[in-house]
Short mmCIF file of C-alpha atoms in Angstrom, two decimals:
data_model
loop_
_atom_site.label_atom_id
_atom_site.label_comp_id
_atom_site.label_asym_id
_atom_site.label_seq_id
_atom_site.Cartn_x
_atom_site.Cartn_y
_atom_site.Cartn_z
CA MET A 1108 -20.45 -144.32 46.31
CA THR A 1109 -23.39 -143.36 48.50
CA VAL A 1110 -23.37 -140.32 50.55
CA ILE A 1111 -25.91 -139.64 53.21
CA ILE A 1112 -26.60 -135.93 54.26
CA ILE A 1113 -28.45 -135.37 57.57
CA GLY A 1114 -30.10 -132.04 57.38
CA ALA A 1115 -31.80 -129.95 54.36
CA GLY A 1116 -30.65 -126.54 55.37
CA ILE A 1117 -28.62 -124.74 52.74
CA GLY A 1118 -25.31 -126.12 53.55
CA GLY A 1119 -26.62 -129.72 53.09
CA LEU A 1120 -28.82 -128.77 49.90
CA CYS A 1121 -25.56 -127.24 48.30
CA LEU A 1122 -23.47 -130.12 48.86
CA ALA A 1123 -26.49 -132.51 47.54
CA GLN A 1124 -26.91 -130.49 44.27
CA PHE A 1125 -22.78 -130.37 43.79
CA LEU A 1126 -22.64 -134.24 44.17
CA LYS A 1127 -25.74 -134.94 42.06
CA LYS A 1128 -24.40 -132.66 39.25
CA ASN A 1129 -21.11 -134.92 39.43
CA GLY A 1130 -22.76 -138.15 39.32
CA VAL A 1131 -22.68 -139.15 42.82
CA ASN A 1132 -25.45 -140.98 44.59
CA VAL A 1133 -26.70 -138.75 47.41
CA GLN A 1134 -29.71 -138.90 49.63
CA VAL A 1135 -30.84 -136.11 52.13
CA PHE A 1136 -32.76 -136.67 55.38
CA GLU A 1137 -34.55 -133.74 57.09
CA ARG A 1138 -36.30 -133.89 60.51
CA ASP A 1139 -38.95 -131.31 59.49
CA ALA A 1140 -42.15 -132.54 57.92
CA SER A 1141 -41.74 -130.05 55.05
CA PRO A 1142 -39.26 -127.51 54.09
CA TRP A 1143 -41.64 -124.75 55.29
CA ASP A 1144 -42.18 -126.11 58.81
CA ARG A 1145 -40.13 -123.45 60.79
CA LYS A 1146 -39.45 -119.85 60.38
CA GLN A 1147 -35.66 -119.66 59.76
CA GLY A 1148 -34.99 -116.00 59.39
CA TYR A 1149 -35.37 -113.67 56.30
CA ARG A 1150 -32.24 -111.86 54.71
CA LEU A 1151 -28.88 -113.65 54.22
CA HIS A 1152 -25.84 -111.62 53.02
CA LEU A 1153 -23.75 -113.83 50.61
CA ASP A 1154 -20.18 -112.91 49.88
CA ALA A 1155 -17.63 -114.51 47.53
CA ASP A 1156 -17.59 -117.82 49.38
CA GLY A 1157 -21.22 -118.40 49.18
CA ILE A 1158 -21.74 -116.88 45.68
CA ASP A 1159 -18.97 -119.09 44.29
CA SER A 1160 -20.21 -122.08 46.20
CA ILE A 1161 -23.51 -121.81 44.75
CA ARG A 1162 -22.19 -121.39 41.23
CA GLU A 1163 -20.49 -124.54 41.41
CA SER A 1164 -23.44 -126.48 42.92
CA LEU A 1165 -26.24 -125.35 40.55
CA SER A 1166 -26.78 -125.98 36.61
CA ASP A 1167 -26.69 -122.89 34.45
CA ASN A 1168 -30.35 -122.18 34.47
CA LEU A 1169 -30.71 -122.53 38.27
CA PHE A 1170 -27.82 -119.97 38.88
CA GLN A 1171 -29.37 -117.77 36.51
CA LEU A 1172 -32.36 -117.93 38.71
CA PHE A 1173 -30.59 -117.34 41.73
CA GLU A 1174 -28.98 -114.19 40.23
CA LEU A 1175 -32.54 -113.04 38.94
CA THR A 1176 -33.76 -113.01 42.54
CA SER A 1177 -30.75 -111.66 44.62
CA THR A 1178 -29.95 -107.90 45.49
CA HIS A 1179 -27.09 -106.24 44.28
CA ALA A 1180 -27.01 -103.95 47.57
CA LEU A 1181 -23.91 -101.56 47.81
CA PRO A 1182 -21.26 -103.02 49.59
CA TYR A 1183 -20.99 -101.27 52.75
CA THR A 1184 -21.86 -101.82 56.23
CA THR A 1185 -23.16 -98.50 57.49
CA ILE A 1186 -23.39 -97.25 61.22
CA LEU A 1187 -25.66 -94.63 62.12
CA ASN A 1188 -26.29 -92.53 65.42
CA THR A 1189 -29.43 -93.33 67.46
CA ASP A 1190 -31.07 -90.64 65.60
CA LEU A 1191 -30.54 -92.44 62.34
CA THR A 1192 -28.17 -89.96 61.01
CA LEU A 1193 -25.03 -91.33 59.32
CA LYS A 1194 -21.91 -91.98 61.51
CA ARG A 1195 -19.58 -93.97 59.12
CA ARG A 1196 -19.75 -95.97 56.05
CA ILE A 1197 -17.28 -99.17 55.91
CA PRO A 1198 -16.43 -101.20 52.93
CA ILE A 1199 -18.15 -104.44 53.89
CA ASP A 1200 -15.01 -106.51 53.28
CA GLU A 1201 -13.15 -104.57 55.53
CA TYR A 1202 -15.87 -104.89 58.08
CA SER A 1203 -16.35 -108.88 57.44
CA LYS A 1204 -12.41 -109.56 57.58
CA THR A 1205 -12.98 -110.55 53.76
CA LYS A 1206 -10.25 -108.20 52.30
CA HIS A 1207 -8.53 -111.37 51.00
CA HIS A 1208 -11.37 -111.51 48.43
CA ILE A 1209 -10.59 -107.93 47.12
CA GLU A 1210 -6.78 -108.95 46.69
CA ASN A 1211 -7.93 -112.11 45.11
CA GLY A 1212 -9.97 -109.97 42.91
CA VAL A 1213 -13.30 -112.06 43.58
CA ALA A 1214 -14.80 -109.81 45.92
CA LYS A 1215 -18.79 -109.67 45.46
CA HIS A 1216 -21.87 -109.40 47.46
CA LEU A 1217 -25.53 -110.12 47.60
CA ASN A 1218 -28.58 -109.93 49.69
CA VAL A 1219 -30.78 -113.01 49.17
CA ASN A 1220 -33.99 -114.23 50.78
CA ARG A 1221 -33.25 -117.24 52.68
CA ALA A 1222 -36.39 -119.04 51.78
CA THR A 1223 -36.25 -118.42 48.08
CA LEU A 1224 -32.46 -119.65 48.00
CA ARG A 1225 -33.62 -122.63 49.82
CA GLU A 1226 -36.36 -123.40 47.25
CA ILE A 1227 -33.62 -123.06 44.55
CA LEU A 1228 -31.40 -125.43 46.19
CA LEU A 1229 -34.21 -128.14 46.56
CA MET A 1230 -35.08 -127.79 42.59
CA GLY A 1231 -34.12 -131.21 41.07
CA LEU A 1232 -33.70 -132.70 44.44
CA GLU A 1233 -37.35 -133.90 45.15
CA ASP A 1234 -36.67 -137.40 44.65
CA ILE A 1235 -33.61 -137.67 47.08
CA CYS A 1236 -34.99 -135.28 49.85
CA HIS A 1237 -36.90 -137.22 52.60
CA TYR A 1238 -38.84 -135.30 54.99
CA GLY A 1239 -40.04 -136.19 58.60
CA ALA A 1240 -37.00 -138.34 58.94
CA LYS A 1241 -35.75 -137.31 62.78
CA PHE A 1242 -31.94 -138.65 62.85
CA ARG A 1243 -31.29 -141.04 66.01
CA HIS A 1244 -27.73 -142.38 65.81
CA TYR A 1245 -25.38 -144.04 63.44
CA GLU A 1246 -23.28 -147.03 63.32
CA SER A 1247 -20.09 -147.48 61.50
CA GLU A 1248 -18.84 -150.83 60.41
CA GLY A 1249 -16.26 -151.22 58.06
CA ASN A 1250 -16.60 -149.25 55.15
CA THR A 1251 -20.21 -148.72 55.83
CA VAL A 1252 -22.04 -146.30 57.77
CA THR A 1253 -25.90 -146.69 58.63
CA ALA A 1254 -28.20 -143.92 59.74
CA TYR A 1255 -31.00 -144.70 61.88
CA PHE A 1256 -34.20 -142.51 62.59
CA GLU A 1257 -36.80 -142.33 65.01
CA ASP A 1258 -39.59 -143.81 62.68
CA GLY A 1259 -37.73 -146.94 61.91
CA ARG A 1260 -36.18 -146.03 58.79
CA PHE A 1261 -32.55 -146.54 58.15
CA ALA A 1262 -30.12 -145.72 55.18
CA LYS A 1263 -26.71 -147.24 54.29
CA GLY A 1264 -23.97 -145.70 52.78
CA ASP A 1265 -20.10 -145.00 52.61
CA LEU A 1266 -19.98 -141.53 53.94
CA LEU A 1267 -22.47 -139.94 56.39
CA ILE A 1268 -22.46 -136.07 56.69
CA GLY A 1269 -24.10 -134.02 59.76
CA ALA A 1270 -25.48 -130.99 58.20
CA ASP A 1271 -28.13 -130.68 60.94
CA GLY A 1272 -27.43 -127.19 62.50
CA THR A 1273 -26.30 -126.12 65.93
CA SER A 1274 -28.27 -128.86 67.75
CA SER A 1275 -26.84 -131.65 65.54
CA VAL A 1276 -27.66 -135.08 66.69
CA VAL A 1277 -24.72 -136.13 64.45
CA ARG A 1278 -22.31 -134.06 66.16
CA LYS A 1279 -23.31 -135.34 69.35
CA GLN A 1280 -22.12 -138.62 68.55
CA ARG A 1281 -19.33 -137.93 66.07
CA ALA A 1282 -17.64 -135.09 68.28
CA PRO A 1283 -19.08 -135.57 72.02
CA GLU A 1284 -15.78 -133.51 72.85
CA ALA A 1285 -17.57 -130.55 71.18
CA GLN A 1286 -18.72 -127.54 73.30
CA PHE A 1287 -21.11 -124.63 72.49
CA MET A 1288 -21.70 -121.73 74.52
CA ASP A 1289 -24.65 -119.07 75.25
CA SER A 1290 -22.98 -115.89 73.65
CA GLY A 1291 -25.03 -113.75 76.19
CA ALA A 1292 -26.60 -112.05 73.15
CA ARG A 1293 -30.11 -112.23 72.32
CA ALA A 1294 -32.16 -110.83 69.19
CA ILE A 1295 -35.72 -110.00 67.84
CA TYR A 1296 -35.95 -110.44 64.19
CA GLY A 1297 -38.71 -108.91 61.91
CA LYS A 1298 -39.10 -107.24 58.46
CA PHE A 1299 -40.49 -104.02 56.99
CA ARG A 1300 -42.56 -104.02 53.63
CA LEU A 1301 -39.85 -101.99 51.37
CA GLU A 1302 -42.46 -99.14 51.27
CA ASP A 1303 -42.58 -98.63 54.94
CA ALA A 1304 -38.95 -99.25 55.46
CA ARG A 1305 -38.62 -95.97 52.85
CA ARG A 1306 -40.98 -94.04 55.11
CA VAL A 1307 -39.34 -94.33 58.24
CA LEU A 1308 -35.60 -95.36 57.57
CA PRO A 1309 -32.96 -93.53 55.63
CA GLN A 1310 -32.26 -94.01 52.15
CA LEU A 1311 -28.86 -95.90 52.93
CA CYS A 1312 -30.96 -98.59 54.67
CA THR A 1313 -32.43 -99.68 51.50
CA ALA A 1314 -29.32 -99.57 49.52
CA ASP A 1315 -26.37 -100.75 51.49
CA VAL A 1316 -25.78 -104.35 52.45
CA PHE A 1317 -26.30 -103.72 56.08
CA THR A 1318 -27.21 -100.55 58.19
CA ALA A 1319 -27.09 -100.45 62.19
CA ALA A 1320 -27.55 -97.94 64.84
CA SER A 1321 -26.20 -98.74 68.42
CA ASP A 1322 -26.59 -96.92 71.74
CA SER A 1323 -24.40 -96.77 74.81
CA ARG A 1324 -26.06 -99.97 76.21
CA LYS A 1325 -24.85 -101.79 72.89
CA LEU A 1326 -28.27 -102.33 71.92
CA ILE A 1327 -28.37 -102.34 68.13
CA LEU A 1328 -31.24 -101.86 65.55
CA GLY A 1329 -29.83 -103.43 62.14
CA VAL A 1330 -31.37 -103.48 58.85
CA GLY A 1331 -30.73 -104.92 55.47
CA PRO A 1332 -32.78 -104.97 52.16
CA VAL A 1333 -34.03 -107.90 50.03
CA ILE A 1334 -35.23 -106.18 46.89
CA PHE A 1335 -35.89 -108.69 44.03
CA PRO A 1336 -34.65 -107.73 40.44
CA VAL A 1337 -37.32 -110.22 39.27
CA ARG A 1338 -40.19 -111.28 41.49
CA PRO A 1339 -39.51 -115.06 42.64
CA ASP A 1340 -42.77 -116.31 41.47
CA LEU A 1341 -42.12 -114.84 37.74
CA ALA A 1342 -38.55 -115.51 37.68
CA THR A 1343 -38.98 -119.27 36.82
CA GLN A 1344 -41.41 -117.98 33.91
CA CYS A 1345 -38.64 -115.69 32.45
CA LEU A 1346 -36.04 -118.73 32.31
CA GLY A 1347 -38.78 -121.53 31.30
CA ILE A 1348 -38.47 -123.39 34.75
CA GLU A 1349 -41.31 -125.57 35.34
CA ASN A 1350 -40.92 -125.13 39.15
CA VAL A 1351 -42.46 -122.05 40.53
CA LEU A 1352 -41.14 -120.07 43.47
CA HIS A 1353 -43.39 -118.96 46.35
CA GLU A 1354 -44.54 -115.36 46.04
CA GLN A 1355 -42.25 -112.84 47.76
CA HIS A 1356 -42.32 -109.03 48.17
CA ASP A 1357 -39.50 -106.75 48.48
CA TYR A 1358 -38.62 -106.12 52.30
CA VAL A 1359 -36.00 -104.71 54.84
CA GLY A 1360 -35.00 -107.26 57.28
CA CYS A 1361 -34.59 -106.07 60.57
CA ILE A 1362 -32.96 -107.19 63.99
CA VAL A 1363 -33.17 -105.48 67.56
CA SER A 1364 -30.10 -107.06 69.54
CA GLY A 1365 -28.17 -106.94 72.54
CA ARG A 1366 -27.22 -108.31 75.97
CA LYS A 1367 -29.48 -111.00 77.37
CA GLU A 1368 -30.09 -108.87 80.50
CA PHE A 1369 -32.40 -106.44 78.30
CA PHE A 1370 -34.62 -109.13 77.08
CA GLY A 1371 -35.76 -111.00 80.22
CA SER A 1372 -36.78 -114.69 80.25
CA ASP A 1373 -35.92 -116.77 77.49
CA ILE A 1374 -38.96 -119.16 78.15
CA GLU A 1375 -41.27 -116.35 78.18
CA ASN A 1376 -40.00 -114.67 75.09
CA ARG A 1377 -40.06 -117.80 73.04
CA ASN A 1378 -43.74 -117.77 73.83
CA LYS A 1379 -44.51 -114.30 72.92
CA THR A 1380 -46.59 -113.47 69.94
CA SER A 1381 -45.19 -111.52 67.17
CA ASP A 1382 -47.01 -108.38 68.26
CA GLU A 1383 -45.52 -108.78 71.54
CA LEU A 1384 -41.95 -109.25 70.40
CA GLN A 1385 -42.77 -106.10 68.02
CA GLN A 1386 -43.70 -103.95 71.25
CA MET A 1387 -40.79 -105.18 73.06
CA ALA A 1388 -38.31 -104.17 70.25
CA ILE A 1389 -40.34 -100.65 70.27
CA ASP A 1390 -39.63 -100.32 74.12
CA LEU A 1391 -35.98 -101.66 74.15
CA LEU A 1392 -35.15 -98.48 72.06
CA HIS A 1393 -37.59 -95.92 74.08
CA GLN A 1394 -34.41 -93.94 75.02
CA TRP A 1395 -33.58 -92.97 71.38
CA PRO A 1396 -34.04 -89.54 70.23
CA GLY A 1397 -36.92 -88.35 68.20
CA ASP A 1398 -39.04 -90.95 66.16
CA ALA A 1399 -36.07 -93.44 65.89
CA HIS A 1400 -37.11 -95.65 68.43
CA LEU A 1401 -40.64 -95.92 66.86
CA ALA A 1402 -39.17 -97.39 63.59
CA PRO A 1403 -39.91 -101.16 64.52
CA ALA A 1404 -43.61 -100.09 64.94
CA ALA A 1405 -43.80 -99.51 61.13
CA ALA A 1406 -42.49 -102.96 60.60
CA GLU A 1407 -44.69 -105.98 59.04
CA LYS A 1408 -47.16 -107.39 61.59
CA GLY A 1409 -46.62 -111.14 62.32
CA SER A 1410 -43.08 -111.14 61.09
CA PHE A 1411 -41.35 -111.01 64.44
CA PHE A 1412 -39.66 -113.70 66.30
CA TYR A 1413 -37.02 -114.26 68.98
CA ILE A 1414 -33.74 -116.27 69.10
CA GLN A 1415 -31.22 -116.74 71.34
CA MET A 1416 -27.15 -116.36 70.05
CA ASN A 1417 -24.95 -119.20 70.59
CA SER A 1418 -21.43 -120.11 69.59
CA SER A 1419 -19.31 -123.01 69.06
CA ILE A 1420 -15.92 -123.14 71.12
CA PRO A 1421 -13.03 -123.79 68.66
CA PHE A 1422 -11.72 -127.37 69.39
CA ALA A 1423 -9.41 -130.18 67.80
CA LEU A 1424 -11.80 -132.52 65.87
CA SER A 1425 -10.83 -136.25 66.07
CA SER A 1426 -10.69 -138.34 63.04
CA HIS A 1427 -13.32 -140.76 61.88
CA PRO A 1428 -13.40 -143.15 58.86
CA ASN A 1429 -16.62 -142.38 57.50
CA VAL A 1430 -18.52 -139.58 59.14
CA THR A 1431 -17.77 -135.81 59.26
CA LEU A 1432 -19.60 -132.52 59.67
CA LEU A 1433 -20.27 -129.17 57.89
CA GLY A 1434 -21.94 -125.79 58.77
CA ASP A 1435 -23.34 -124.98 62.04
CA ALA A 1436 -22.95 -128.44 63.07
CA ILE A 1437 -19.49 -127.98 63.72
CA HIS A 1438 -18.57 -123.98 63.66
CA THR A 1439 -21.96 -122.18 64.75
CA MET A 1440 -21.04 -118.55 64.92
CA THR A 1441 -22.86 -115.54 66.21
CA PRO A 1442 -24.12 -113.17 63.22
CA SER A 1443 -21.84 -110.30 63.87
CA LEU A 1444 -19.96 -110.54 60.66
CA GLY A 1445 -22.76 -112.07 58.56
CA ARG A 1446 -20.44 -115.04 57.32
CA GLY A 1447 -22.15 -118.15 58.72
CA ALA A 1448 -23.97 -118.97 55.59
CA ASN A 1449 -20.92 -118.32 53.53
CA VAL A 1450 -18.90 -120.27 55.49
CA ALA A 1451 -21.37 -123.40 55.41
CA LEU A 1452 -21.63 -123.14 51.58
CA ARG A 1453 -17.72 -123.07 51.33
CA ASP A 1454 -17.72 -126.32 53.43
CA SER A 1455 -20.09 -127.89 51.16
CA ILE A 1456 -18.02 -127.57 48.13
CA LEU A 1457 -14.92 -128.15 49.74
CA LEU A 1458 -16.33 -131.49 51.02
CA GLY A 1459 -18.01 -132.11 47.61
CA LYS A 1460 -14.49 -131.96 45.76
CA GLU A 1461 -12.95 -134.25 48.33
CA VAL A 1462 -15.84 -136.62 47.72
CA ILE A 1463 -14.94 -136.56 44.00
CA ASN A 1464 -11.58 -137.30 44.78
CA VAL A 1465 -12.47 -140.68 46.33
CA VAL A 1466 -14.93 -141.38 43.58
CA ASN A 1467 -12.12 -140.84 40.62
CA GLY A 1468 -9.57 -142.90 42.88
CA SER A 1469 -6.96 -140.01 43.62
CA LYS A 1470 -7.66 -140.01 47.41
CA THR A 1471 -9.04 -142.66 50.00
CA LEU A 1472 -12.08 -141.69 51.81
CA SER A 1473 -10.09 -141.18 54.79
CA GLU A 1474 -7.60 -138.93 53.20
CA SER A 1475 -10.17 -136.73 51.96
CA LEU A 1476 -11.92 -136.40 55.13
CA ARG A 1477 -8.69 -135.73 56.79
CA ASP A 1478 -7.84 -132.79 54.10
CA TYR A 1479 -11.60 -131.48 54.29
CA GLU A 1480 -11.86 -131.23 58.24
CA ALA A 1481 -8.06 -129.76 58.63
CA GLU A 1482 -8.98 -126.89 56.34
CA MET A 1483 -12.67 -126.72 57.31
CA THR A 1484 -11.90 -126.42 61.07
CA GLU A 1485 -8.75 -123.82 60.19
CA TYR A 1486 -11.04 -121.19 58.43
CA GLY A 1487 -14.40 -122.28 60.09
CA PHE A 1488 -13.08 -121.68 63.65
CA GLY A 1489 -11.13 -118.33 62.32
CA VAL A 1490 -14.34 -116.86 61.57
CA VAL A 1491 -16.00 -118.28 64.94
CA ARG A 1492 -13.37 -116.35 66.60
CA TYR A 1493 -13.74 -112.98 64.46
CA SER A 1494 -17.53 -113.30 65.02
CA ALA A 1495 -17.17 -113.51 68.62
CA GLU A 1496 -14.67 -110.38 68.76
CA MET A 1497 -16.98 -108.29 66.89
CA GLY A 1498 -19.97 -109.47 68.84
CA THR A 1499 -18.00 -108.57 72.02
CA ARG A 1500 -17.42 -104.97 70.80
CA LEU A 1501 -20.74 -104.61 69.20
CA LEU A 1502 -23.07 -106.30 71.69
CA GLY A 1503 -21.29 -106.93 74.68
CA GLN A 1504 -21.33 -110.86 73.73
CA ASN A 1505 -19.55 -113.33 75.92
CA ALA A 1506 -15.85 -113.47 74.96
CA LEU A 1507 -14.76 -117.02 74.00
CA PRO A 1508 -12.68 -118.76 76.50
CA GLN A 1509 -9.04 -117.08 76.46
CA PHE A 1510 -7.18 -120.69 76.57
CA LEU A 1511 -8.54 -121.30 72.95
#
């Protein structure tokens, strides 16, 4: 069986690792010219869904590498007043709607550096990852599906998987009925060097999974630490792994987020420099007491970028004999619960196991895709709804359409 994955993000790479580990022929095609073409964010919070999926996909030594480079933050989402004094400390499984992990005895939480995790997920896949491959469309005939790319390349397989993110080209053909919406929320991301964060932020900001302060306008300053147990560029040496990870320093990721009306023109903001966005973050918090509004001024120069937060609108996914979707390509969610990466990773292993069912003859491909999509859309769109509800309360995010 040959599987074609469009998109070399975290979800697609996790699936590729799982399939290769289980002897399935898999090829990954990524539109970017290299894994480092675009700035894709900093800290990710992983819960049991994400951690266990990574464990199932990686070899033992690569999973050890993942653990050596992951932050064991305290399992709390902490709320501060605008003067950065403590207001409330919430167990993160309560906040993130993952109390079932506690009930099942699997609750666990890590903060990871997104770029480092992606590097680890790429290890051993060098021969099957193809870059500069901008997917154009697919053609499905009988038991074969063919992916066509803008540069004239094409690839034939038994199964095509769209793991190509919120703007998924695969989804536009596979599920033209899918709708996405502007959440009405915007964000400026940046990061502090750890020593600077400790100078201007309370101690909990470098200890708990995530800490946030919010004002009456629902403007939020949120932060989360990434403190490496072993520096990534040294961790591979500890384990005798030939590949070397990029050097990284300990940091605290930060986000200033709220309604789009406070941020102005999306077009102008996308064209602003990091320094201009950093100043905007400071200005947005100017009403906060004392020196709290100046906290973003201590963040790392050159680290700031702007995003528009979008959300999928839950829908009934129609069936297809040999094309499916995972992660943000099907259920994009706003980051209010910090669960997007975890749900994508869960998709990857669920789908990977269904592919193995086909390979060993216990199911047909159509049966496996039907079962995968039924479970994936149920829990995936459930988290989309929870994220939208939390975003509406915290950020004034637009609510999902009521009829859904």
